[in-house]
PDB file of C-alpha atoms in Angstrom:
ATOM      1  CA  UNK A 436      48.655  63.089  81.749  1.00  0.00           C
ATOM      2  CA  UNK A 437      47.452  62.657  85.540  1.00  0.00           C
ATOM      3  CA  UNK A 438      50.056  59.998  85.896  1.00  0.00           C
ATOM      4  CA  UNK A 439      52.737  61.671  84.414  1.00  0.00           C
ATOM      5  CA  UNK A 440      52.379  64.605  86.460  1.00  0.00           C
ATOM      6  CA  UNK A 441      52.613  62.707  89.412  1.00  0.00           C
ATOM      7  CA  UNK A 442      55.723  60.414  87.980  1.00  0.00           C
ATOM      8  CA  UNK A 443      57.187  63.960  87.439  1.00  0.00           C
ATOM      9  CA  UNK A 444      56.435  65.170  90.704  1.00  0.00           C
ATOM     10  CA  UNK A 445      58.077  61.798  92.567  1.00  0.00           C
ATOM     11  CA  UNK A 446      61.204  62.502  90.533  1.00  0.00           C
ATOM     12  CA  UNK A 447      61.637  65.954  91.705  1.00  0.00           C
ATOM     13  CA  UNK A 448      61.105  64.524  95.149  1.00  0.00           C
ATOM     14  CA  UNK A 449      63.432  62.369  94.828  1.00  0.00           C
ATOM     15  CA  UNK A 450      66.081  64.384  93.189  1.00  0.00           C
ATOM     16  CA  UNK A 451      65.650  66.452  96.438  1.00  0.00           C
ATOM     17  CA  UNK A 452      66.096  63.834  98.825  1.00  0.00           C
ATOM     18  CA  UNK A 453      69.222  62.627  96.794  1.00  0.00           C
ATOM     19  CA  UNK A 454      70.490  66.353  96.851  1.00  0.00           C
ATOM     20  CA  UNK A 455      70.343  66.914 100.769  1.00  0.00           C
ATOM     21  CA  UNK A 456      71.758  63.893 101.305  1.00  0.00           C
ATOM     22  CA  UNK A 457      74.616  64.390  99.456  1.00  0.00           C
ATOM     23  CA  UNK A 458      75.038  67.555 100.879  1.00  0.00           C
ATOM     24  CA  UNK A 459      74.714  66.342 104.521  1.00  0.00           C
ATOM     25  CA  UNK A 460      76.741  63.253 103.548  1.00  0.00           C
ATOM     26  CA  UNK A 461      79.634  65.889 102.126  1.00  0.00           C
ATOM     27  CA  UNK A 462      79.078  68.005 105.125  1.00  0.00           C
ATOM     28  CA  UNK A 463      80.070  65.195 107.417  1.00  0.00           C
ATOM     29  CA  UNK A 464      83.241  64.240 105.412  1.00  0.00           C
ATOM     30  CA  UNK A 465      84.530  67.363 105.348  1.00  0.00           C
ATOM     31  CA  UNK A 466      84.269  67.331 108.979  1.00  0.00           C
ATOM     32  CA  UNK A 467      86.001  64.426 109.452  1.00  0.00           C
ATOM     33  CA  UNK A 468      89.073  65.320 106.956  1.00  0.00           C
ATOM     34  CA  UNK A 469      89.561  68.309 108.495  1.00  0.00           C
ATOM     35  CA  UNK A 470      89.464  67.114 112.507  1.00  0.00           C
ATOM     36  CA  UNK A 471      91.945  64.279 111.536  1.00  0.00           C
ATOM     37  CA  UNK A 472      94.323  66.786 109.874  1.00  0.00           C
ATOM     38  CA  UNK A 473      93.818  69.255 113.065  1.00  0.00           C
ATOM     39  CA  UNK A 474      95.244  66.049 114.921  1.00  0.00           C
ATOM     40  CA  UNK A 475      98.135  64.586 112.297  1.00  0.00           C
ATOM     41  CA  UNK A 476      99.695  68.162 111.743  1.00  0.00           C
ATOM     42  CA  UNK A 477      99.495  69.319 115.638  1.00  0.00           C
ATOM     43  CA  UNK A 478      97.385  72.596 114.350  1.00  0.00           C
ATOM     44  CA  UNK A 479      96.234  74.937 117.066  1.00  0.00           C
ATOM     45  CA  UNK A 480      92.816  75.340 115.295  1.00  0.00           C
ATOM     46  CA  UNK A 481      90.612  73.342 112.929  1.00  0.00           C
ATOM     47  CA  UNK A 482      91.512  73.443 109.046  1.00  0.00           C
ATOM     48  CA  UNK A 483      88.822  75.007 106.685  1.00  0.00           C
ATOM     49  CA  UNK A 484      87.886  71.896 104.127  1.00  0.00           C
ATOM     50  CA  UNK A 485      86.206  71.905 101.270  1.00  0.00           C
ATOM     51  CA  UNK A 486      84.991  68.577  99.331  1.00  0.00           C
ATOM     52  CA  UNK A 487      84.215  69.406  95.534  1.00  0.00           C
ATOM     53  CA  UNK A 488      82.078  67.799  93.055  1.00  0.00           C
ATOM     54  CA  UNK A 489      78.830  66.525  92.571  1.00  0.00           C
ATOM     55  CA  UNK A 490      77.576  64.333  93.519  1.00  0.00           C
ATOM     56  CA  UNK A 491      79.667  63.604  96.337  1.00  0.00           C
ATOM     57  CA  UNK A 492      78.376  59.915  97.231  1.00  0.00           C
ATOM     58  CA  UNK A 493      79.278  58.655  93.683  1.00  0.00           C
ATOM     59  CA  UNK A 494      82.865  59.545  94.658  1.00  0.00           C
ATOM     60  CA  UNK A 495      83.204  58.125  97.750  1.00  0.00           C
ATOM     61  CA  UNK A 496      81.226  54.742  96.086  1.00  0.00           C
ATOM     62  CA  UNK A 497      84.490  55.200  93.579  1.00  0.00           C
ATOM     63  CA  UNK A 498      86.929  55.543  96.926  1.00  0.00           C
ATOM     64  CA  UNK A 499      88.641  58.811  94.812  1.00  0.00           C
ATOM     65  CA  UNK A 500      87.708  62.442  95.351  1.00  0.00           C
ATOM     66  CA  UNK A 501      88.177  64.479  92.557  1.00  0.00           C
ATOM     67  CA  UNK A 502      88.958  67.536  94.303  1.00  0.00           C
ATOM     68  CA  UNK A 503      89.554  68.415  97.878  1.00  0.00           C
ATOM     69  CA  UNK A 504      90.719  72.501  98.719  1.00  0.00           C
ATOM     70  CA  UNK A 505      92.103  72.874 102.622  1.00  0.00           C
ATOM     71  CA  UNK A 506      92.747  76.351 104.256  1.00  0.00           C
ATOM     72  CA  UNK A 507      94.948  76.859 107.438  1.00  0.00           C
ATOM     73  CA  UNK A 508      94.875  79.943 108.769  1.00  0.00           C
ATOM     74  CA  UNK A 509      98.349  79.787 110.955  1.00  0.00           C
ATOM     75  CA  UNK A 510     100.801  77.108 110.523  1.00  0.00           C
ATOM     76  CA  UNK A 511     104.023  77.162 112.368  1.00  0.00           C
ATOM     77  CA  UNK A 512     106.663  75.343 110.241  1.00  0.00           C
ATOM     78  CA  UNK A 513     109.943  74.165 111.307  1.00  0.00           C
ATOM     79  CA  UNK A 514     112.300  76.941 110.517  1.00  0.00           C
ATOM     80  CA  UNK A 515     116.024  75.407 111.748  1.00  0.00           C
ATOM     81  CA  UNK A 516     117.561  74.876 115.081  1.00  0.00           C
ATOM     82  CA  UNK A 517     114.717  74.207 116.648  1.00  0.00           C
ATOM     83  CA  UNK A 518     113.142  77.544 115.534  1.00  0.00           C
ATOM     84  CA  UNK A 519     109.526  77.656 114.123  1.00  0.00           C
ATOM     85  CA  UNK A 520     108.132  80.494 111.326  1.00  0.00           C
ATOM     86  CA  UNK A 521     104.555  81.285 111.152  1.00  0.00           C
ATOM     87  CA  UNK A 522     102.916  80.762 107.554  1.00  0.00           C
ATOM     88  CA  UNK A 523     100.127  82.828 106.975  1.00  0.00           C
ATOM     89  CA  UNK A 524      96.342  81.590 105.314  1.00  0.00           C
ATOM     90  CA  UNK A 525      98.240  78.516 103.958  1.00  0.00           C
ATOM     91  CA  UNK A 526      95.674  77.194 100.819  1.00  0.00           C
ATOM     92  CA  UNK A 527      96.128  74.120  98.914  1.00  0.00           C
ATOM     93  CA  UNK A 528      94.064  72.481  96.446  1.00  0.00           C
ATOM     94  CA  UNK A 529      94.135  68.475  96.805  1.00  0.00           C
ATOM     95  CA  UNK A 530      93.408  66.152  93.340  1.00  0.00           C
ATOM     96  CA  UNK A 531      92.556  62.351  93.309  1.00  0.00           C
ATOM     97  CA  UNK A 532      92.329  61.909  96.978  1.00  0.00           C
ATOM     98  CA  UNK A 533      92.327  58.271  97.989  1.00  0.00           C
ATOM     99  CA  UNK A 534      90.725  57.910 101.608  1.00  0.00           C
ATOM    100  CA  UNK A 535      89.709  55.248 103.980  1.00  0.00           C
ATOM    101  CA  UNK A 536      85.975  54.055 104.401  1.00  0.00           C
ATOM    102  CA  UNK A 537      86.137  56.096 107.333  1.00  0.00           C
ATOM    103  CA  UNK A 538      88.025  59.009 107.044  1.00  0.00           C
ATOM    104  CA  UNK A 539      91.156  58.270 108.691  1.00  0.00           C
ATOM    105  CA  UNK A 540      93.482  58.202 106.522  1.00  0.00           C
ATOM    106  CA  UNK A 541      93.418  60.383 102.870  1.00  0.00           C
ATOM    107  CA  UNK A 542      96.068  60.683 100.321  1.00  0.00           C
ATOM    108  CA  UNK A 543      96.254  62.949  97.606  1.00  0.00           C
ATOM    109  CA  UNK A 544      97.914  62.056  93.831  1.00  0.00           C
ATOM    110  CA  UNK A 545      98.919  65.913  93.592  1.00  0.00           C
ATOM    111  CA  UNK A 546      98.323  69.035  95.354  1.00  0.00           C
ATOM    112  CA  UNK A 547      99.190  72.769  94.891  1.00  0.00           C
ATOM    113  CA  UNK A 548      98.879  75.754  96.992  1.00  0.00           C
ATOM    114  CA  UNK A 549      99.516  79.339  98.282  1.00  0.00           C
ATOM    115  CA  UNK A 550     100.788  81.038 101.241  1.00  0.00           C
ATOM    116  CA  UNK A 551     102.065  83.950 102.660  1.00  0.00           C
ATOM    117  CA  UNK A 552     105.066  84.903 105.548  1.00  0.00           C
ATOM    118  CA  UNK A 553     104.973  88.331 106.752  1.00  0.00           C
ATOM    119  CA  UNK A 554     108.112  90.060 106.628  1.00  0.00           C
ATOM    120  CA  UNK A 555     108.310  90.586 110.202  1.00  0.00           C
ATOM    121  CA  UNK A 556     108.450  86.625 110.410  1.00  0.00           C
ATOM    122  CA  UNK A 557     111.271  86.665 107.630  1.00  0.00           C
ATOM    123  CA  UNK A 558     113.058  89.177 109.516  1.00  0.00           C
ATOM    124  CA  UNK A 559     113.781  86.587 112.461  1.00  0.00           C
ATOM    125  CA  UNK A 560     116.409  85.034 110.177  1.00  0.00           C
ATOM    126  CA  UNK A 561     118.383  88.056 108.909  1.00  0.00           C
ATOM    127  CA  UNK A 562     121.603  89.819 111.199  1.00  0.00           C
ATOM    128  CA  UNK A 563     119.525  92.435 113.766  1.00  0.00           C
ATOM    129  CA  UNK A 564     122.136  92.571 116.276  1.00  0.00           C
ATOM    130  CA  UNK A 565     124.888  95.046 115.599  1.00  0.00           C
ATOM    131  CA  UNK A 566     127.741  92.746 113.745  1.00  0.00           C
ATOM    132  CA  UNK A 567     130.956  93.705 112.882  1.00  0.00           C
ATOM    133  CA  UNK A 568     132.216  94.045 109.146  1.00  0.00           C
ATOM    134  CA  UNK A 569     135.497  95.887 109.799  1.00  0.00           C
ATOM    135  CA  UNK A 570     137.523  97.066 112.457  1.00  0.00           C
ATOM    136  CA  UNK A 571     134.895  99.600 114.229  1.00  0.00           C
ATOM    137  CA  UNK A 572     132.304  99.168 111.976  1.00  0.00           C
ATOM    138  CA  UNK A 573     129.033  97.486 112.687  1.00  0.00           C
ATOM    139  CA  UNK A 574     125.865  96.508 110.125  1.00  0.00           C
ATOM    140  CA  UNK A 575     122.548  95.400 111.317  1.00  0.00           C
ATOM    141  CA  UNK A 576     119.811  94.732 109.429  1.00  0.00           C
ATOM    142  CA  UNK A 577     116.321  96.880 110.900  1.00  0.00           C
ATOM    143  CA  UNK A 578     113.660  96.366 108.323  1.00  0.00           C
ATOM    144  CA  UNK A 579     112.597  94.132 105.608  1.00  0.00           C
ATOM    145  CA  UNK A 580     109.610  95.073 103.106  1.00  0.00           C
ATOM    146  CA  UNK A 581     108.250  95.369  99.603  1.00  0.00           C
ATOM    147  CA  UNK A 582     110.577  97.122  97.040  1.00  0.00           C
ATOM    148  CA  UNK A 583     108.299  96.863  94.213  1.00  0.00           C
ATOM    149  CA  UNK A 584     109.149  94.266  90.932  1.00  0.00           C
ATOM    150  CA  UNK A 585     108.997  91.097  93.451  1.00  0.00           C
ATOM    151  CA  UNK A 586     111.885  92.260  95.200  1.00  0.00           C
ATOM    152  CA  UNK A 587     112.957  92.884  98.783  1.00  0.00           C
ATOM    153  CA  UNK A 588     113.549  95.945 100.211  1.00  0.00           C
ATOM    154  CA  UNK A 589     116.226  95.502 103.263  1.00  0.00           C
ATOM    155  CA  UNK A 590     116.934  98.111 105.210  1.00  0.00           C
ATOM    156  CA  UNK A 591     120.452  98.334 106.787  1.00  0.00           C
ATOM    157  CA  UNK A 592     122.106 100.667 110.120  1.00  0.00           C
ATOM    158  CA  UNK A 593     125.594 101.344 109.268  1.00  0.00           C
ATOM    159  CA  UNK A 594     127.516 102.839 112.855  1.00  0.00           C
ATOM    160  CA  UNK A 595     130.776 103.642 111.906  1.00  0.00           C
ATOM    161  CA  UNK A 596     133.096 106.498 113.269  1.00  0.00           C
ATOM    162  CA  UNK A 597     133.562 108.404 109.828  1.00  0.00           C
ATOM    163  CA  UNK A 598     129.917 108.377 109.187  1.00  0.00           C
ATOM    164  CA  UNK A 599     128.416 108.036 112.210  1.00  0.00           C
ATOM    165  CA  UNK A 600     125.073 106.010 112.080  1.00  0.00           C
ATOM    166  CA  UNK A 601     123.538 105.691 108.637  1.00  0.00           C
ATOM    167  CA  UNK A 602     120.292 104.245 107.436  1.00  0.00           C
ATOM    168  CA  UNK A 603     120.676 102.711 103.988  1.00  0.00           C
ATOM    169  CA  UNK A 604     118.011 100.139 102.012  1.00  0.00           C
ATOM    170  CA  UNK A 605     119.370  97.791  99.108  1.00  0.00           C
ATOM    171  CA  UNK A 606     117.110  95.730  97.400  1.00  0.00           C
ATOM    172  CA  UNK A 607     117.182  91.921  97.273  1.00  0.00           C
ATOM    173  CA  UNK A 608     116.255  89.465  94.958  1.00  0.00           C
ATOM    174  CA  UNK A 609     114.481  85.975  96.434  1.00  0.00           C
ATOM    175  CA  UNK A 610     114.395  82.808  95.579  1.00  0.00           C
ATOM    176  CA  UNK A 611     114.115  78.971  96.660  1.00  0.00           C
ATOM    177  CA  UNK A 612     116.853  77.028  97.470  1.00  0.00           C
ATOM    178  CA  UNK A 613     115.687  73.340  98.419  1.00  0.00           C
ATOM    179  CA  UNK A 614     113.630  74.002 101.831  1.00  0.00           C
ATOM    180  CA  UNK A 615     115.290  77.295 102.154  1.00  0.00           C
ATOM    181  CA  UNK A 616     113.742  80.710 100.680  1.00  0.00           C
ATOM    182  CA  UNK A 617     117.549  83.061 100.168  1.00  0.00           C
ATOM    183  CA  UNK A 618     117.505  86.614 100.257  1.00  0.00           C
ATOM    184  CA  UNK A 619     120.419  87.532  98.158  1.00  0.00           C
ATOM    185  CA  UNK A 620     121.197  91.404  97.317  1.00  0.00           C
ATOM    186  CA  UNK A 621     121.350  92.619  93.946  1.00  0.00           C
ATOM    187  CA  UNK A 622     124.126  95.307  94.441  1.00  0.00           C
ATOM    188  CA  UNK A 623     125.122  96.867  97.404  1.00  0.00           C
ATOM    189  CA  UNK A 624     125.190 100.753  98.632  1.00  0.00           C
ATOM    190  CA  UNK A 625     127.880 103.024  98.196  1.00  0.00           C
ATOM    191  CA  UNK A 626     129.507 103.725 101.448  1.00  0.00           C
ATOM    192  CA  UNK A 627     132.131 106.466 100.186  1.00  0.00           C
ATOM    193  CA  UNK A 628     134.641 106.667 102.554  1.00  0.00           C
ATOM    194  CA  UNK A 629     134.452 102.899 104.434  1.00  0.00           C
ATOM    195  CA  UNK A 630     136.911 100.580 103.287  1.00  0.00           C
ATOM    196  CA  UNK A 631     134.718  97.362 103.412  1.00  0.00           C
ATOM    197  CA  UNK A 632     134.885  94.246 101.842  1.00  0.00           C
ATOM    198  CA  UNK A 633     132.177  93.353  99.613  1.00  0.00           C
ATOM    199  CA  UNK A 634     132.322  89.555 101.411  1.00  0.00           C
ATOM    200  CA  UNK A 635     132.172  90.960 104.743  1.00  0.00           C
ATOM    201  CA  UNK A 636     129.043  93.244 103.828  1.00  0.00           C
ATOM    202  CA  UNK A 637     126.643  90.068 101.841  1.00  0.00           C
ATOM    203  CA  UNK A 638     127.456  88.241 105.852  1.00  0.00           C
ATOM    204  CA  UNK A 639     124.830  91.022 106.676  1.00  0.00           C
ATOM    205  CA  UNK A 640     122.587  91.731 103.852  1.00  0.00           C
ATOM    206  CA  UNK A 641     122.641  88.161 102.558  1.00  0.00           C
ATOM    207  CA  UNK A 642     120.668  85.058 104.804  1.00  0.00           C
ATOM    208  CA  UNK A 643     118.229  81.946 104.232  1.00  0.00           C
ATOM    209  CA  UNK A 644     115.792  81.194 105.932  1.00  0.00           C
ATOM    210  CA  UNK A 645     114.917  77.186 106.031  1.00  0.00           C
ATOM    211  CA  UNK A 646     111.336  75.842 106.229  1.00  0.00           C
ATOM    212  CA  UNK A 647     110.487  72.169 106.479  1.00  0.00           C
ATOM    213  CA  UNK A 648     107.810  70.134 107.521  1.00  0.00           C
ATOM    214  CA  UNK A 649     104.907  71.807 105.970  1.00  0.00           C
ATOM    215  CA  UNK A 650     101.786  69.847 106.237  1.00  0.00           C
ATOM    216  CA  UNK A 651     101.182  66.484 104.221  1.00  0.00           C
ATOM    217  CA  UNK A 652     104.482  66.521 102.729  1.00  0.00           C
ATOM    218  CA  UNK A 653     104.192  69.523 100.653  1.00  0.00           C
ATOM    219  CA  UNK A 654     107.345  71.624  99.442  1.00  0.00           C
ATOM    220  CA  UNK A 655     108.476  75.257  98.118  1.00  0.00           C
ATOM    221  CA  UNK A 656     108.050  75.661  94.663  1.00  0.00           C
ATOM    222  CA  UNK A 657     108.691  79.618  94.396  1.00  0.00           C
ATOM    223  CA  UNK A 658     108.543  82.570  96.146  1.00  0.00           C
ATOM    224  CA  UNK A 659     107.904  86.198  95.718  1.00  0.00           C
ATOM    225  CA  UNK A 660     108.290  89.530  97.709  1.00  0.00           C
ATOM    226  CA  UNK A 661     104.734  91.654  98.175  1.00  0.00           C
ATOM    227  CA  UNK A 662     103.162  94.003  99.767  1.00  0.00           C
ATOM    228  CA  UNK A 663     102.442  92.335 102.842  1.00  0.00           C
ATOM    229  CA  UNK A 664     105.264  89.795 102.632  1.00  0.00           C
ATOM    230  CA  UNK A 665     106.322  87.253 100.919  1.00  0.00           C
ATOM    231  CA  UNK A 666     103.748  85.325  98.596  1.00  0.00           C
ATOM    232  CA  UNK A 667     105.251  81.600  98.596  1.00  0.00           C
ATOM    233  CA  UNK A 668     104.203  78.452  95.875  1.00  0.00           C
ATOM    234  CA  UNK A 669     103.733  75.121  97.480  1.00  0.00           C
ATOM    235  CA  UNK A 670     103.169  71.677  95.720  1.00  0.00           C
ATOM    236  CA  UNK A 671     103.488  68.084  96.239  1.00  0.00           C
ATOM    237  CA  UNK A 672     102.800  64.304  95.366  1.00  0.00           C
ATOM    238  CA  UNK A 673     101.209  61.865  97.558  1.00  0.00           C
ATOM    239  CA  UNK A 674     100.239  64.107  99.794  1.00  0.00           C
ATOM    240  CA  UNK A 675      99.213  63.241 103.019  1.00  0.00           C
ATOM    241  CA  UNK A 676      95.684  65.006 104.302  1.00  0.00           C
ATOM    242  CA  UNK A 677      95.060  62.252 107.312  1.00  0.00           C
ATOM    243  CA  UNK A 678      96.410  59.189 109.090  1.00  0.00           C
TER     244      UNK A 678
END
């Protein structure tokens, strides 16, 4: 019984020491992942990443991980023309990552994530200057926001001389289009008394807004208006985390 006690004891010992190595060893990694994707993607700040799975050193003896999650707080994406759009607590869940004995280089099979772009960002793309949409009439649009149902709410400054200055809101469906999210309104106001054309009206209420070059490769998948702006869907193959 004496010696079993004591064979008992060594495992649990061991199992320890096998335990807070791992962790140190997955503790390093992540580390490593996340300073080489701080230098690949150009980000301001370091990337928050998480290795998952245990053990870890059985993966990286296998040269796969099973599951890798990355946060970035601010991203700035290309946006069109040269422009850039700030993505908000970008999330993104990596599987079967592939990676170099030393780090510099990991690709993911798949990968799927979350993100946000305030509506002030979005707002950069729509018409805010005074534009004309008949003879003496200008539209503008002043405001974007939640309208409840995953839709838009846009709201619009009419100045014309029968009506004077009028503040209006339609609401907008959104969707994805390629690399673009498109604002698109559902029907527009009634402005009794303004001879407009419907065509000339969507030039205002009606925009894209492009964004490419989000980080590793990853694309839009869908899009939806919230409260505090719009919720986007990313996802990807072969997706690149470093090198």
């Amino acid at each position: 019984m004496r010696a079993l006690r004591i064979l008992l004891i060594v495992v649990v010992i061991l199992g320890g020491l096998f335990v807070a190595a791992d962790r140190l060893a997955v503790n390093f990694a992540e580390g490593e992942v996340a300073d080489r994707l701080r230098t690949t993607e150009g980000l301001s700040s370091t990337p928050e990443v998480a290795i998952n799975g245990f053990p870890f050193l059985t993966q990286v003896a296998g040269g796969t991980l099973d599951d890798v999650e990355v946060g970035i707080r601010n991203y700035e994406a290309a946006a069109g023309d040269g422009e850039r759009i700030r993505i908000d607590d970008l999330r993104a869940d990596m599987k079967g990552v592939e990676f170099s004995g030393d780090f510099s280089s990991a690709t993911a099979a798949s990968a799927t994530g979350t993100a946000t772009i305030a509506y002030d960002e979005l707002l950069k793309a729509a018409k805010s200057e005074p534009t004309d949409v008949a003879p003496g009439i200008t539209a503008r649009v002043v405001s974007l926001s939640d309208g409840g149902g995953g839709k838009i709410e846009v709201g619009l400054e009419i100045d014309a001389p029968v009506i004077g200055t009028k503040q209006l809101s339609v609401l907008s469906t959104v969707s994805v289009k390629g690399d673009n999210v498109e604002v698109r309104t559902d029907s527009l106001p009634d402005l009794a008394g303004l001879d407009l054309a419907e065509n000339s009206v969507r030039e205002i209420t009606d925009f894209q807004q492009a964004i490419d070059d989000l980080p590793g490769g990853v694309e839009l998948d869908k899009v939806e208006a919230a409260r505090n702006g719009l919720e986007i869907s990313v996802r990807g193959s072969n997706v690149r985390l470093a090198g």
